[in-house]
XYZ file of N, CA and C in Angstrom:
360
model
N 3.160 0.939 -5.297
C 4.135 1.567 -4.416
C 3.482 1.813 -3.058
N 4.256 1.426 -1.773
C 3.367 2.056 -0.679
C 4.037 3.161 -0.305
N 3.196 3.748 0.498
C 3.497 4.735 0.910
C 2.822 4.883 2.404
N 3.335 5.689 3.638
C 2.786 5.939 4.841
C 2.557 7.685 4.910
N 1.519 8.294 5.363
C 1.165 9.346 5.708
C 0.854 9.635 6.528
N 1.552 10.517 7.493
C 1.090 10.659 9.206
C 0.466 12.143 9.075
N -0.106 11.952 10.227
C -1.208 13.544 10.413
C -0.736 13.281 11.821
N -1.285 14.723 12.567
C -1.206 15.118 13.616
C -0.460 15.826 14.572
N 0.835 16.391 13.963
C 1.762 17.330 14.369
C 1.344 18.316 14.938
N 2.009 18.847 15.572
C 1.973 20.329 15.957
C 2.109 20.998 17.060
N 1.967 22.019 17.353
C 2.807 22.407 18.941
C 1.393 22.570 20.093
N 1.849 22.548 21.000
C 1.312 21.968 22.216
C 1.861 22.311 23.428
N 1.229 23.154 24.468
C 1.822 23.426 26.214
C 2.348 21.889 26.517
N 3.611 22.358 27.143
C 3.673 21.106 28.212
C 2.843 20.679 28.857
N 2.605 19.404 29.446
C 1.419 18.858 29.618
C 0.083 18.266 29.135
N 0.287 19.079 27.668
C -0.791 18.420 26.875
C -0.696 17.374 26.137
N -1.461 17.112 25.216
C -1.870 16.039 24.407
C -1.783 15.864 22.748
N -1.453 14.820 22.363
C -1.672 15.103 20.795
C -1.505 13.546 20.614
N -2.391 13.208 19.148
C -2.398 12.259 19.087
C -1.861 12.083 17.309
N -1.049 11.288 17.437
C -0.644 10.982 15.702
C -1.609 9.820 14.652
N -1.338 9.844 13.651
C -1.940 9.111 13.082
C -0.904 8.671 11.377
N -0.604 7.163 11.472
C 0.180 7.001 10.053
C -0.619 5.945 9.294
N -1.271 6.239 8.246
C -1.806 5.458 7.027
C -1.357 4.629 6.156
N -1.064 3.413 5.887
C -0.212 3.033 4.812
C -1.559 2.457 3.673
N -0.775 2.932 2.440
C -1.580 2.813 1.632
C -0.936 2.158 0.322
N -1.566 1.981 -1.303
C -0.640 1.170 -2.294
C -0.807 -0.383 -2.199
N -0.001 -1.007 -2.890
C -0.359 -2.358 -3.704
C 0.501 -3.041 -1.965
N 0.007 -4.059 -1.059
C 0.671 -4.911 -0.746
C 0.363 -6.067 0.153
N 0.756 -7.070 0.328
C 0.623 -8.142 0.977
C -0.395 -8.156 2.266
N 0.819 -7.854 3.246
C 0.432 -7.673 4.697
C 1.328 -6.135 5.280
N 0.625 -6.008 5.967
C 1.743 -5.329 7.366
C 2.119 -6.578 8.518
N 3.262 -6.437 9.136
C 3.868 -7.263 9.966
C 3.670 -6.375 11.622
N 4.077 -5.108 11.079
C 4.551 -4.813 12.381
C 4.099 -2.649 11.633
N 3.920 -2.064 12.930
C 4.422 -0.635 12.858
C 4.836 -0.235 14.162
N 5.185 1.066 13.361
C 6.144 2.167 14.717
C 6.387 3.715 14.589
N 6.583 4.175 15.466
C 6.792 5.129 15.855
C 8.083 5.535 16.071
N 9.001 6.465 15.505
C 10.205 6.682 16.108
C 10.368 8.692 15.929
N 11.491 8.975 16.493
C 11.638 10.298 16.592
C 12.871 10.591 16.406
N 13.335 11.883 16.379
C 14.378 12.723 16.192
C 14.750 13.645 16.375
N 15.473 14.107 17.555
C 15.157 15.462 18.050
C 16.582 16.358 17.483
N 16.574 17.612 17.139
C 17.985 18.090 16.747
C 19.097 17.551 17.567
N 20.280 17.579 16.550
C 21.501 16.901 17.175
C 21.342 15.691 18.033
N 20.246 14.880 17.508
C 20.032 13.551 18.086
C 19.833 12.695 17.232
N 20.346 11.120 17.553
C 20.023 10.278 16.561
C 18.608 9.951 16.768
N 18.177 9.201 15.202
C 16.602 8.639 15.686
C 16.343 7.496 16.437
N 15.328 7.893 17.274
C 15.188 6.750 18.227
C 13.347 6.234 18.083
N 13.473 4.853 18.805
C 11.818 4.289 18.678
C 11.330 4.702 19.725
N 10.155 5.250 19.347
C 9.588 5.844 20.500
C 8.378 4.463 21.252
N 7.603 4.001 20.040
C 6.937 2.402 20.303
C 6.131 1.803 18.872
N 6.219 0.714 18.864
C 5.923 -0.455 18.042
C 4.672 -1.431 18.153
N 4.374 -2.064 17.176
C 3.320 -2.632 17.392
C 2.894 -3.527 16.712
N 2.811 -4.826 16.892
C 3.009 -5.800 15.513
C 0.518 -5.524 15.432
N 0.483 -6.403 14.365
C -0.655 -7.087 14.113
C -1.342 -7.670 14.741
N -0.534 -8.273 15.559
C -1.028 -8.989 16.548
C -1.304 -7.936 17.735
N -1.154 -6.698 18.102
C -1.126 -6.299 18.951
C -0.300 -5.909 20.236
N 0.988 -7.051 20.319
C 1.624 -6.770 20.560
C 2.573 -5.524 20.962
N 2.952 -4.423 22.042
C 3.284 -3.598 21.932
C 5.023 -3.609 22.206
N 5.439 -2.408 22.573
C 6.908 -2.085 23.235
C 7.282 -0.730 22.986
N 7.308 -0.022 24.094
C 7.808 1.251 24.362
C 8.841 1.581 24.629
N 9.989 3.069 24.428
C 10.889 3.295 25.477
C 10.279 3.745 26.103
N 11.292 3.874 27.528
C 11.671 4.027 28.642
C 10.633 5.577 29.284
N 11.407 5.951 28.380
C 10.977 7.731 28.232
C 9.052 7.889 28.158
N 8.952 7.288 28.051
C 7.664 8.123 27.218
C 6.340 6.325 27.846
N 6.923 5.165 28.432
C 6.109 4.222 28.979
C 5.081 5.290 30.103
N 3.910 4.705 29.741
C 2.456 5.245 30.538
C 2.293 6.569 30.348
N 3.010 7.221 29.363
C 2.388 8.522 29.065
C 1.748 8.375 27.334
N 2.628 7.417 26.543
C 2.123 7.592 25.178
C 1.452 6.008 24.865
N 0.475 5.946 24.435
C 0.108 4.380 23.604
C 0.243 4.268 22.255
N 0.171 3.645 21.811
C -0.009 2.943 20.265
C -0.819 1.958 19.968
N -1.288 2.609 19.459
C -2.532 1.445 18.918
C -2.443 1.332 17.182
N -3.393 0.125 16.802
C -3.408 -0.080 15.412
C -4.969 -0.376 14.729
N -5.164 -0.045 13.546
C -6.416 -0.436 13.137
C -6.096 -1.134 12.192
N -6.414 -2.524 12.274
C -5.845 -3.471 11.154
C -6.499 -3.144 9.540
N -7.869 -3.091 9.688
C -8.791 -2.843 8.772
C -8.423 -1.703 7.929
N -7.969 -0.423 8.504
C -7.639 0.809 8.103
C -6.137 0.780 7.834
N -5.197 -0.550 8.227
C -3.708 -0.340 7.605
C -3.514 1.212 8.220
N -3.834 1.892 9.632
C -3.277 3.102 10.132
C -2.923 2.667 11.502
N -1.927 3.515 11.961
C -1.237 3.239 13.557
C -1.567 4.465 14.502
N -1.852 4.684 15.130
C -1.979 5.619 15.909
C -1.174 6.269 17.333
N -0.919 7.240 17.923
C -0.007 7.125 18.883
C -0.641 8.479 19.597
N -1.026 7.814 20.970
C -1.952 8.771 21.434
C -0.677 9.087 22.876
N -0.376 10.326 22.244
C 0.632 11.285 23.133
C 0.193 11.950 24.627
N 0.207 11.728 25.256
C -0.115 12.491 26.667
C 1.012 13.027 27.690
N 0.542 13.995 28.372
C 1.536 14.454 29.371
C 2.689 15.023 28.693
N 2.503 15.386 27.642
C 4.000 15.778 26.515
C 4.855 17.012 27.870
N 6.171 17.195 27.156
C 7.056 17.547 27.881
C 8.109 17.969 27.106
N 8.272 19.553 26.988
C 9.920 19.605 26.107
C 10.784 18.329 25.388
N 10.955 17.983 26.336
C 11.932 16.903 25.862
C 11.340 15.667 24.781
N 9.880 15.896 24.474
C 9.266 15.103 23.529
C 9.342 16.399 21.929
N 9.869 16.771 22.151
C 9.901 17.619 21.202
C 10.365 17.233 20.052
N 10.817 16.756 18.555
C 11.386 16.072 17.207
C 10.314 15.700 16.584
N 10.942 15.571 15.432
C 10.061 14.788 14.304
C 10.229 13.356 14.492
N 8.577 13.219 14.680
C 8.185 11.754 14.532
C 8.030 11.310 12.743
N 8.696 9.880 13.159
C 8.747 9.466 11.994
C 7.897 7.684 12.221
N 6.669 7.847 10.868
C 6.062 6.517 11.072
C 7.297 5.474 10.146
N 6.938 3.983 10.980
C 7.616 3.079 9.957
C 6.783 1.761 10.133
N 6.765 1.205 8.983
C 6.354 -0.513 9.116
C 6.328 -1.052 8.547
N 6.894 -2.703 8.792
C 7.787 -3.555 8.234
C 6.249 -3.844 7.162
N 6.533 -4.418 5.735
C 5.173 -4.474 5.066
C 6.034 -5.432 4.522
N 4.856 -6.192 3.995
C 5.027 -7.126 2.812
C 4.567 -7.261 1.717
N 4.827 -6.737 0.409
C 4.932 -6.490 -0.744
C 5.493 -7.779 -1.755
N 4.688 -8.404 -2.100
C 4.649 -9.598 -2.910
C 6.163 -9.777 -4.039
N 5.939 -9.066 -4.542
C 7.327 -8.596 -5.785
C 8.422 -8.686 -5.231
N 8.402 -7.747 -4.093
C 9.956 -7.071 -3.203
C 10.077 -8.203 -2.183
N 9.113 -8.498 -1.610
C 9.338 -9.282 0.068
C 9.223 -7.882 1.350
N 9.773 -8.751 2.597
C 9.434 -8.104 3.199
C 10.586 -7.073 3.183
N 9.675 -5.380 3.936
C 10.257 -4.621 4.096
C 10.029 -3.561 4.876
N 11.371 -2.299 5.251
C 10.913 -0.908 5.826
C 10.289 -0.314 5.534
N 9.339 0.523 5.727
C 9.282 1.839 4.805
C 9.010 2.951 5.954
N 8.881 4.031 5.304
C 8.784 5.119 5.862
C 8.140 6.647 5.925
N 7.604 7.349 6.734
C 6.700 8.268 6.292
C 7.785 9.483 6.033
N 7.295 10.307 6.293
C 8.087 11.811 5.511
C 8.165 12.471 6.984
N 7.768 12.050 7.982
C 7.946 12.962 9.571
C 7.028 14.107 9.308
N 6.343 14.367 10.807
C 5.815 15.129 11.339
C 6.177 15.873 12.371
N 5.758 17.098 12.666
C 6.664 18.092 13.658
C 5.991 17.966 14.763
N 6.496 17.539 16.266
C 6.047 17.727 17.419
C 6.881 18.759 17.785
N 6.390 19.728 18.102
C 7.043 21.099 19.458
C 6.068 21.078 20.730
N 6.526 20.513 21.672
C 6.316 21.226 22.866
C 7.082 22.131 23.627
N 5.886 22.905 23.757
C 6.605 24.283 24.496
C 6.491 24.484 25.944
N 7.077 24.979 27.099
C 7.412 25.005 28.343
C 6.644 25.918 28.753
């Protein structure tokens, strides 16, 4: 079974920093791709940025040259190094990435979310 586990939540002054971290772990193929997405109350979830294997990136709008994503292939973990945070980055981040699992094929999966609060 895989599973993803993110670390790194938690509240933070505007302006500061935090950096996430999602692990995937369990029986499987490859990873294709990961990501980052969020959810802020009374909002739908949105991608915050992505990142295939290759390295490849893509950000929104919102959050380009303040947050990166990076990946450690070796470690199957994604990372998302938050800067300049701002109220409005405030929701639960949620890790995801497309994996490939021999039995099933390819697929979503998903972590359990972590709490970002920034405060003003």
């Amino acid at each position: 079974q895989v599973q993803l586990v993110e670390s790194g939540g938690g509240l933070v002054q505007a302006g500061g920093s935090l950096r996430l971290s999602c692990a995937a772990s369990g029986r499987f193929f490859s990873i294709n791709r990961m990501a980052w997405y969020r959810q802020a109350p009374g909002k739908q979830r949105e991608l915050v940025a992505e990142i295939t294997t290759g390295g490849s990136t893509n950000y929104a709008a919102s959050v380009k040259g303040r947050f990166t994503i990076s990946i450690d292939n070796a470690k199957n973990t994604a990372f998302l190094q938050m800067n300049s945070l701002n109220p409005e980055d405030t929701a639960v981040y949620y890790c995801n990435a497309l994996i490939v699992v021999l039995t099933v094929g390819r697929r979503d999966y998903w972590g359990q979310g972590t709490q970002v609060t920034v405060s003003s």
